[in-house]
Amino acid sequence: DSISTTPETAICAMESFKEKPMTLLVGGYDRGQDYTELNKYIKKHDVLAIALPTTGDRIDTPYHVATIKKAVALAKQIALKGGVVLLSPAAPSYNMYKNFEARGDDYIREVKKPFESENE
């Protein structure tokens, strides 16, 4: 859901999978949006949020990473079995990518890579 550029669209995307454990990749270009309701949703529904720059700094989560590559690697480690790993950034992509398509393509490339543990 790389096209998700507002907190409201990220909440709607998570609602689509609300019956499953959720790991959310969230963050992008900061254009001053209010993330209060998104943070409330994340907390209420026990979402494991992995935050990306720069709006990720405003997401209440212990998981902050610098790149999609690192976010996907972390998600592969912490996502709960049977759950969903969802890229729904709640922000535009312009701080790191040309557009949302490039961000989504990068996410897909990283997801398709084999799992690499920290010990390898």
Short mmCIF file of N, CA, C and O in Angstrom, two decimals:
data_model
loop_
_atom_site.label_atom_id
_atom_site.label_comp_id
_atom_site.label_asym_id
_atom_site.label_seq_id
_atom_site.Cartn_x
_atom_site.Cartn_y
_atom_site.Cartn_z
N ASP A 1 0.84 -1.19 0.00
CA ASP A 1 0.00 0.00 0.00
C ASP A 1 0.88 1.25 0.00
O ASP A 1 0.65 2.17 0.77
N SER A 2 1.89 1.27 -0.85
CA SER A 2 2.83 2.39 -0.89
C SER A 2 2.15 3.71 -1.21
O SER A 2 2.66 4.76 -0.87
N ILE A 3 0.98 3.65 -1.82
CA ILE A 3 0.24 4.87 -2.18
C ILE A 3 -0.40 5.54 -0.95
O ILE A 3 -0.84 6.67 -1.03
N SER A 4 -0.40 4.86 0.18
CA SER A 4 -0.94 5.42 1.41
C SER A 4 -0.07 6.60 1.86
O SER A 4 1.05 6.41 2.29
N THR A 5 -0.60 7.81 1.75
CA THR A 5 0.18 8.99 2.09
C THR A 5 -0.43 9.81 3.22
O THR A 5 0.01 10.93 3.48
N THR A 6 -1.44 9.27 3.90
CA THR A 6 -2.03 9.95 5.04
C THR A 6 -2.24 8.94 6.18
O THR A 6 -2.38 7.74 5.93
N PRO A 7 -2.28 9.42 7.40
CA PRO A 7 -2.55 8.51 8.52
C PRO A 7 -3.90 7.80 8.37
O PRO A 7 -4.02 6.62 8.70
N GLU A 8 -4.88 8.50 7.81
CA GLU A 8 -6.21 7.89 7.65
C GLU A 8 -6.19 6.70 6.69
O GLU A 8 -6.84 5.69 6.93
N THR A 9 -5.43 6.81 5.61
CA THR A 9 -5.37 5.69 4.66
C THR A 9 -4.61 4.51 5.26
O THR A 9 -4.94 3.35 4.97
N ALA A 10 -3.63 4.77 6.09
CA ALA A 10 -2.91 3.69 6.76
C ALA A 10 -3.84 2.95 7.73
O ALA A 10 -3.82 1.72 7.81
N ILE A 11 -4.65 3.69 8.46
CA ILE A 11 -5.62 3.06 9.37
C ILE A 11 -6.59 2.20 8.58
O ILE A 11 -6.89 1.07 8.97
N CYS A 12 -7.09 2.71 7.47
CA CYS A 12 -8.02 1.92 6.63
C CYS A 12 -7.36 0.65 6.13
O CYS A 12 -7.98 -0.42 6.11
N ALA A 13 -6.10 0.73 5.73
CA ALA A 13 -5.38 -0.45 5.25
C ALA A 13 -5.25 -1.48 6.37
O ALA A 13 -5.47 -2.68 6.16
N MET A 14 -4.92 -1.03 7.57
CA MET A 14 -4.80 -1.96 8.70
C MET A 14 -6.14 -2.58 9.06
O MET A 14 -6.20 -3.75 9.43
N GLU A 15 -7.21 -1.82 8.92
CA GLU A 15 -8.55 -2.35 9.19
C GLU A 15 -8.86 -3.54 8.28
O GLU A 15 -9.61 -4.44 8.66
N SER A 16 -8.29 -3.56 7.08
CA SER A 16 -8.53 -4.66 6.14
C SER A 16 -7.98 -5.98 6.67
O SER A 16 -8.40 -7.04 6.22
N PHE A 17 -7.03 -5.91 7.59
CA PHE A 17 -6.38 -7.11 8.12
C PHE A 17 -6.50 -7.19 9.64
O PHE A 17 -5.69 -7.85 10.30
N LYS A 18 -7.51 -6.57 10.22
CA LYS A 18 -7.58 -6.42 11.67
C LYS A 18 -7.70 -7.73 12.44
O LYS A 18 -7.47 -7.77 13.63
N GLU A 19 -8.03 -8.81 11.76
CA GLU A 19 -8.14 -10.11 12.44
C GLU A 19 -6.80 -10.82 12.54
O GLU A 19 -6.73 -11.90 13.11
N LYS A 20 -5.74 -10.25 11.97
CA LYS A 20 -4.43 -10.88 11.97
C LYS A 20 -3.42 -10.02 12.73
O LYS A 20 -3.55 -8.81 12.77
N PRO A 21 -2.39 -10.65 13.29
CA PRO A 21 -1.32 -9.85 13.89
C PRO A 21 -0.70 -8.95 12.81
O PRO A 21 -0.50 -9.38 11.68
N MET A 22 -0.40 -7.71 13.16
CA MET A 22 0.02 -6.73 12.17
C MET A 22 1.41 -6.18 12.47
O MET A 22 1.70 -5.80 13.60
N THR A 23 2.24 -6.14 11.44
CA THR A 23 3.50 -5.41 11.46
C THR A 23 3.38 -4.35 10.39
O THR A 23 3.14 -4.67 9.22
N LEU A 24 3.54 -3.09 10.77
CA LEU A 24 3.33 -1.96 9.87
C LEU A 24 4.65 -1.25 9.59
O LEU A 24 5.38 -0.90 10.52
N LEU A 25 4.95 -1.03 8.31
CA LEU A 25 6.07 -0.19 7.91
C LEU A 25 5.49 1.18 7.61
O LEU A 25 4.63 1.31 6.72
N VAL A 26 5.93 2.19 8.37
CA VAL A 26 5.30 3.50 8.33
C VAL A 26 6.35 4.60 8.36
O VAL A 26 7.37 4.47 9.02
N GLY A 27 6.10 5.66 7.62
CA GLY A 27 6.98 6.81 7.64
C GLY A 27 7.32 7.28 6.23
O GLY A 27 7.22 6.52 5.27
N GLY A 28 7.70 8.52 6.13
CA GLY A 28 8.05 9.13 4.85
C GLY A 28 8.23 10.62 5.01
O GLY A 28 8.51 11.11 6.10
N TYR A 29 8.05 11.31 3.93
CA TYR A 29 8.23 12.77 3.87
C TYR A 29 7.27 13.46 4.82
O TYR A 29 6.06 13.21 4.81
N ASP A 30 7.80 14.35 5.63
CA ASP A 30 6.98 15.04 6.64
C ASP A 30 6.37 16.31 6.05
O ASP A 30 7.07 17.25 5.72
N ARG A 31 5.06 16.29 5.92
CA ARG A 31 4.35 17.49 5.47
C ARG A 31 3.41 18.02 6.55
O ARG A 31 2.42 18.69 6.28
N GLY A 32 3.74 17.69 7.80
CA GLY A 32 3.04 18.27 8.93
C GLY A 32 1.69 17.65 9.27
O GLY A 32 0.87 18.30 9.91
N GLN A 33 1.47 16.42 8.90
CA GLN A 33 0.19 15.76 9.21
C GLN A 33 0.13 15.38 10.69
O GLN A 33 1.15 15.23 11.35
N ASP A 34 -1.07 15.17 11.18
CA ASP A 34 -1.31 14.79 12.57
C ASP A 34 -1.33 13.26 12.66
O ASP A 34 -2.17 12.62 12.02
N TYR A 35 -0.46 12.69 13.46
CA TYR A 35 -0.36 11.24 13.61
C TYR A 35 -0.99 10.74 14.91
O TYR A 35 -0.80 9.58 15.28
N THR A 36 -1.75 11.57 15.58
CA THR A 36 -2.35 11.20 16.86
C THR A 36 -3.24 9.97 16.72
O THR A 36 -3.10 9.00 17.49
N GLU A 37 -4.17 9.97 15.79
CA GLU A 37 -5.11 8.85 15.64
C GLU A 37 -4.38 7.58 15.19
O GLU A 37 -4.74 6.47 15.61
N LEU A 38 -3.39 7.73 14.34
CA LEU A 38 -2.61 6.56 13.90
C LEU A 38 -1.88 5.95 15.09
O LEU A 38 -1.90 4.72 15.27
N ASN A 39 -1.27 6.77 15.92
CA ASN A 39 -0.60 6.25 17.12
C ASN A 39 -1.58 5.56 18.06
O ASN A 39 -1.26 4.51 18.63
N LYS A 40 -2.77 6.11 18.20
CA LYS A 40 -3.80 5.48 19.05
C LYS A 40 -4.19 4.12 18.48
O LYS A 40 -4.34 3.15 19.22
N TYR A 41 -4.35 4.05 17.17
CA TYR A 41 -4.73 2.78 16.53
C TYR A 41 -3.63 1.74 16.72
O TYR A 41 -3.91 0.59 17.07
N ILE A 42 -2.39 2.14 16.51
CA ILE A 42 -1.25 1.23 16.67
C ILE A 42 -1.23 0.65 18.08
O ILE A 42 -1.08 -0.56 18.27
N LYS A 43 -1.42 1.51 19.07
CA LYS A 43 -1.40 1.06 20.46
C LYS A 43 -2.60 0.16 20.78
O LYS A 43 -2.45 -0.91 21.37
N LYS A 44 -3.78 0.59 20.40
CA LYS A 44 -5.01 -0.15 20.71
C LYS A 44 -5.01 -1.54 20.10
O LYS A 44 -5.50 -2.50 20.70
N HIS A 45 -4.43 -1.68 18.91
CA HIS A 45 -4.48 -2.96 18.19
C HIS A 45 -3.17 -3.74 18.25
O HIS A 45 -2.98 -4.70 17.50
N ASP A 46 -2.27 -3.33 19.15
CA ASP A 46 -0.99 -4.02 19.33
C ASP A 46 -0.24 -4.22 18.02
O ASP A 46 0.31 -5.29 17.76
N VAL A 47 -0.21 -3.18 17.20
CA VAL A 47 0.51 -3.23 15.93
C VAL A 47 1.99 -3.06 16.20
O VAL A 47 2.40 -2.18 16.96
N LEU A 48 2.79 -3.92 15.58
CA LEU A 48 4.25 -3.76 15.63
C LEU A 48 4.61 -2.79 14.51
O LEU A 48 4.57 -3.14 13.34
N ALA A 49 4.90 -1.56 14.87
CA ALA A 49 5.19 -0.53 13.87
C ALA A 49 6.69 -0.37 13.72
O ALA A 49 7.42 -0.26 14.71
N ILE A 50 7.15 -0.37 12.47
CA ILE A 50 8.55 -0.12 12.15
C ILE A 50 8.57 1.22 11.43
O ILE A 50 8.00 1.36 10.35
N ALA A 51 9.22 2.19 12.05
CA ALA A 51 9.16 3.58 11.57
C ALA A 51 10.36 3.95 10.71
O ALA A 51 11.50 3.64 11.04
N LEU A 52 10.05 4.62 9.61
CA LEU A 52 11.04 5.12 8.65
C LEU A 52 11.10 6.64 8.73
O LEU A 52 10.13 7.29 9.10
N PRO A 53 12.24 7.23 8.31
CA PRO A 53 12.36 8.69 8.31
C PRO A 53 11.34 9.33 7.37
O PRO A 53 10.94 8.70 6.40
N THR A 54 10.96 10.51 7.55
CA THR A 54 11.21 11.34 8.71
C THR A 54 9.99 11.35 9.63
O THR A 54 10.15 11.59 10.83
N THR A 55 8.82 11.07 9.10
CA THR A 55 7.64 11.07 9.96
C THR A 55 7.66 9.92 10.94
O THR A 55 6.97 9.97 11.95
N GLY A 56 8.46 8.93 10.68
CA GLY A 56 8.58 7.82 11.62
C GLY A 56 9.01 8.27 13.00
O GLY A 56 8.71 7.62 14.00
N ASP A 57 9.68 9.41 13.06
CA ASP A 57 10.08 9.96 14.35
C ASP A 57 8.87 10.31 15.22
O ASP A 57 9.00 10.44 16.44
N ARG A 58 7.72 10.46 14.61
CA ARG A 58 6.50 10.82 15.36
C ARG A 58 5.60 9.62 15.62
O ARG A 58 4.49 9.78 16.12
N ILE A 59 6.09 8.42 15.31
CA ILE A 59 5.33 7.20 15.56
C ILE A 59 5.81 6.59 16.88
O ILE A 59 7.01 6.43 17.10
N ASP A 60 4.86 6.24 17.75
CA ASP A 60 5.19 5.66 19.05
C ASP A 60 5.54 4.19 18.88
O ASP A 60 4.65 3.32 18.86
N THR A 61 6.81 3.92 18.71
CA THR A 61 7.31 2.55 18.53
C THR A 61 8.77 2.49 18.93
O THR A 61 9.49 3.49 18.77
N PRO A 62 9.22 1.35 19.43
CA PRO A 62 10.65 1.21 19.72
C PRO A 62 11.48 0.90 18.47
O PRO A 62 12.70 0.88 18.52
N TYR A 63 10.81 0.65 17.36
CA TYR A 63 11.49 0.22 16.14
C TYR A 63 11.61 1.37 15.13
O TYR A 63 10.64 1.74 14.48
N HIS A 64 12.81 1.91 15.02
CA HIS A 64 13.10 2.98 14.07
C HIS A 64 14.28 2.55 13.22
O HIS A 64 15.32 2.17 13.76
N VAL A 65 14.13 2.61 11.90
CA VAL A 65 15.19 2.21 10.98
C VAL A 65 15.35 3.28 9.91
O VAL A 65 14.48 4.14 9.74
N ALA A 66 16.46 3.21 9.16
CA ALA A 66 16.77 4.26 8.19
C ALA A 66 16.31 3.95 6.77
O ALA A 66 16.18 4.87 5.97
N THR A 67 16.06 2.68 6.45
CA THR A 67 15.74 2.31 5.06
C THR A 67 14.68 1.23 5.00
O THR A 67 14.45 0.51 5.98
N ILE A 68 14.07 1.10 3.84
CA ILE A 68 13.12 0.00 3.60
C ILE A 68 13.83 -1.33 3.77
O ILE A 68 13.27 -2.27 4.33
N LYS A 69 15.05 -1.43 3.29
CA LYS A 69 15.82 -2.67 3.42
C LYS A 69 15.90 -3.09 4.89
O LYS A 69 15.64 -4.25 5.23
N LYS A 70 16.25 -2.16 5.77
CA LYS A 70 16.35 -2.47 7.19
C LYS A 70 14.98 -2.75 7.80
O LYS A 70 14.84 -3.59 8.68
N ALA A 71 13.96 -2.06 7.33
CA ALA A 71 12.60 -2.28 7.83
C ALA A 71 12.11 -3.68 7.50
O ALA A 71 11.55 -4.37 8.36
N VAL A 72 12.34 -4.11 6.27
CA VAL A 72 11.91 -5.46 5.87
C VAL A 72 12.70 -6.52 6.63
O VAL A 72 12.13 -7.51 7.10
N ALA A 73 14.00 -6.32 6.78
CA ALA A 73 14.81 -7.28 7.53
C ALA A 73 14.32 -7.40 8.97
O ALA A 73 14.20 -8.51 9.50
N LEU A 74 14.01 -6.28 9.60
CA LEU A 74 13.48 -6.30 10.96
C LEU A 74 12.11 -6.96 11.00
O LEU A 74 11.82 -7.77 11.89
N ALA A 75 11.26 -6.65 10.04
CA ALA A 75 9.92 -7.25 9.99
C ALA A 75 10.02 -8.77 9.89
O ALA A 75 9.24 -9.49 10.52
N LYS A 76 10.97 -9.26 9.11
CA LYS A 76 11.14 -10.71 8.99
C LYS A 76 11.50 -11.34 10.32
O LYS A 76 11.21 -12.51 10.56
N GLN A 77 12.11 -10.57 11.20
CA GLN A 77 12.50 -11.08 12.51
C GLN A 77 11.40 -10.97 13.56
O GLN A 77 11.26 -11.85 14.41
N ILE A 78 10.62 -9.90 13.51
CA ILE A 78 9.67 -9.66 14.62
C ILE A 78 8.21 -9.95 14.29
O ILE A 78 7.39 -10.04 15.20
N ALA A 79 7.87 -10.07 13.01
CA ALA A 79 6.46 -10.32 12.65
C ALA A 79 5.98 -11.62 13.27
O ALA A 79 6.72 -12.61 13.33
N LEU A 80 4.76 -11.61 13.72
CA LEU A 80 4.18 -12.78 14.35
C LEU A 80 3.70 -13.77 13.29
O LEU A 80 3.19 -13.37 12.24
N LYS A 81 3.85 -15.04 13.59
CA LYS A 81 3.44 -16.10 12.67
C LYS A 81 1.95 -15.95 12.33
O LYS A 81 1.13 -15.71 13.20
N GLY A 82 1.65 -16.08 11.06
CA GLY A 82 0.27 -15.94 10.60
C GLY A 82 -0.18 -14.51 10.43
O GLY A 82 -1.32 -14.24 10.08
N GLY A 83 0.72 -13.58 10.66
CA GLY A 83 0.38 -12.17 10.60
C GLY A 83 0.63 -11.56 9.23
O GLY A 83 0.97 -12.24 8.26
N VAL A 84 0.46 -10.25 9.18
CA VAL A 84 0.60 -9.47 7.97
C VAL A 84 1.71 -8.44 8.18
O VAL A 84 1.78 -7.82 9.23
N VAL A 85 2.58 -8.30 7.17
CA VAL A 85 3.54 -7.20 7.14
C VAL A 85 3.05 -6.25 6.07
O VAL A 85 2.98 -6.60 4.90
N LEU A 86 2.69 -5.06 6.49
CA LEU A 86 2.03 -4.10 5.61
C LEU A 86 2.86 -2.83 5.45
O LEU A 86 3.21 -2.18 6.44
N LEU A 87 3.17 -2.49 4.22
CA LEU A 87 3.75 -1.19 3.91
C LEU A 87 2.58 -0.25 3.66
O LEU A 87 1.90 -0.36 2.64
N SER A 88 2.32 0.61 4.61
CA SER A 88 1.29 1.64 4.48
C SER A 88 1.84 2.87 5.19
O SER A 88 1.58 3.12 6.36
N PRO A 89 2.69 3.64 4.50
CA PRO A 89 3.55 4.63 5.12
C PRO A 89 2.89 5.83 5.79
O PRO A 89 3.51 6.49 6.60
N ALA A 90 1.67 6.15 5.40
CA ALA A 90 0.97 7.30 6.00
C ALA A 90 1.69 8.61 5.71
O ALA A 90 1.52 9.58 6.44
N ALA A 91 2.51 8.63 4.67
CA ALA A 91 3.27 9.83 4.31
C ALA A 91 3.77 9.68 2.87
O ALA A 91 3.97 8.56 2.40
N PRO A 92 3.99 10.79 2.20
CA PRO A 92 4.57 10.73 0.86
C PRO A 92 5.98 10.14 0.87
O PRO A 92 6.61 10.05 1.92
N SER A 93 6.47 9.79 -0.29
CA SER A 93 7.75 9.10 -0.42
C SER A 93 8.91 10.03 -0.74
O SER A 93 10.06 9.59 -0.78
N TYR A 94 8.67 11.30 -0.95
CA TYR A 94 9.66 12.19 -1.56
C TYR A 94 10.95 12.40 -0.78
O TYR A 94 11.93 12.86 -1.33
N ASN A 95 10.99 12.05 0.49
CA ASN A 95 12.24 12.20 1.23
C ASN A 95 13.26 11.13 0.86
O ASN A 95 14.45 11.33 1.06
N MET A 96 12.80 10.00 0.29
CA MET A 96 13.71 8.90 -0.02
C MET A 96 13.56 8.37 -1.45
O MET A 96 14.46 7.70 -1.95
N TYR A 97 12.42 8.65 -2.09
CA TYR A 97 12.12 8.08 -3.39
C TYR A 97 11.54 9.13 -4.33
O TYR A 97 10.97 10.12 -3.89
N LYS A 98 11.60 8.83 -5.60
CA LYS A 98 11.02 9.70 -6.63
C LYS A 98 9.50 9.76 -6.51
O LYS A 98 8.90 10.80 -6.72
N ASN A 99 8.89 8.62 -6.17
CA ASN A 99 7.44 8.54 -6.05
C ASN A 99 7.04 7.28 -5.28
O ASN A 99 7.90 6.48 -4.92
N PHE A 100 5.74 7.12 -5.05
CA PHE A 100 5.27 5.97 -4.27
C PHE A 100 5.52 4.66 -5.00
O PHE A 100 5.71 3.62 -4.37
N GLU A 101 5.53 4.68 -6.33
CA GLU A 101 5.80 3.46 -7.09
C GLU A 101 7.21 2.95 -6.83
O GLU A 101 7.43 1.75 -6.64
N ALA A 102 8.18 3.86 -6.83
CA ALA A 102 9.57 3.47 -6.56
C ALA A 102 9.71 2.91 -5.15
O ALA A 102 10.43 1.92 -4.93
N ARG A 103 9.00 3.51 -4.20
CA ARG A 103 9.03 3.00 -2.82
C ARG A 103 8.43 1.60 -2.77
O ARG A 103 9.00 0.69 -2.16
N GLY A 104 7.32 1.40 -3.43
CA GLY A 104 6.69 0.09 -3.45
C GLY A 104 7.55 -0.96 -4.14
O GLY A 104 7.65 -2.10 -3.68
N ASP A 105 8.19 -0.58 -5.23
CA ASP A 105 9.09 -1.50 -5.93
C ASP A 105 10.26 -1.91 -5.05
O ASP A 105 10.66 -3.08 -5.03
N ASP A 106 10.81 -0.96 -4.29
CA ASP A 106 11.91 -1.26 -3.39
C ASP A 106 11.44 -2.23 -2.31
O ASP A 106 12.14 -3.20 -1.98
N TYR A 107 10.26 -2.01 -1.77
CA TYR A 107 9.69 -2.90 -0.76
C TYR A 107 9.55 -4.32 -1.32
O TYR A 107 9.97 -5.30 -0.69
N ILE A 108 9.01 -4.45 -2.51
CA ILE A 108 8.81 -5.77 -3.12
C ILE A 108 10.16 -6.47 -3.32
O ILE A 108 10.30 -7.66 -3.02
N ARG A 109 11.16 -5.74 -3.81
CA ARG A 109 12.50 -6.33 -3.99
C ARG A 109 13.03 -6.88 -2.67
O ARG A 109 13.58 -7.99 -2.60
N GLU A 110 12.88 -6.11 -1.61
CA GLU A 110 13.41 -6.53 -0.32
C GLU A 110 12.64 -7.72 0.26
O GLU A 110 13.23 -8.62 0.84
N VAL A 111 11.33 -7.74 0.08
CA VAL A 111 10.52 -8.85 0.58
C VAL A 111 10.90 -10.15 -0.11
O VAL A 111 10.94 -11.22 0.51
N LYS A 112 11.23 -10.08 -1.38
CA LYS A 112 11.56 -11.29 -2.15
C LYS A 112 12.95 -11.84 -1.85
O LYS A 112 13.25 -12.97 -2.20
N LYS A 113 13.78 -11.06 -1.17
CA LYS A 113 15.11 -11.55 -0.82
C LYS A 113 15.00 -12.62 0.26
O LYS A 113 14.11 -12.55 1.12
N PRO A 114 15.92 -13.60 0.25
CA PRO A 114 15.88 -14.62 1.29
C PRO A 114 16.16 -14.02 2.66
O PRO A 114 16.85 -13.02 2.79
N PHE A 115 15.64 -14.67 3.68
CA PHE A 115 15.84 -14.23 5.06
C PHE A 115 17.31 -14.34 5.42
O PHE A 115 17.96 -15.33 5.14
N GLU A 116 17.85 -13.30 6.03
CA GLU A 116 19.23 -13.30 6.50
C GLU A 116 19.23 -12.99 7.98
O GLU A 116 18.74 -11.93 8.39
N SER A 117 19.76 -13.90 8.78
CA SER A 117 19.81 -13.63 10.22
C SER A 117 21.00 -12.73 10.51
O SER A 117 21.91 -12.59 9.71
N GLU A 118 21.01 -12.15 11.71
CA GLU A 118 22.11 -11.27 12.10
C GLU A 118 23.41 -12.06 12.25
O GLU A 118 24.49 -11.50 12.21
N ASN A 119 23.32 -13.38 12.42
CA ASN A 119 24.51 -14.21 12.61
C ASN A 119 25.20 -14.57 11.30
O ASN A 119 26.27 -15.15 11.31
N GLU A 120 24.59 -14.28 10.17
CA GLU A 120 25.17 -14.65 8.88
C GLU A 120 26.07 -13.55 8.36
O GLU A 120 25.96 -12.43 8.63
#
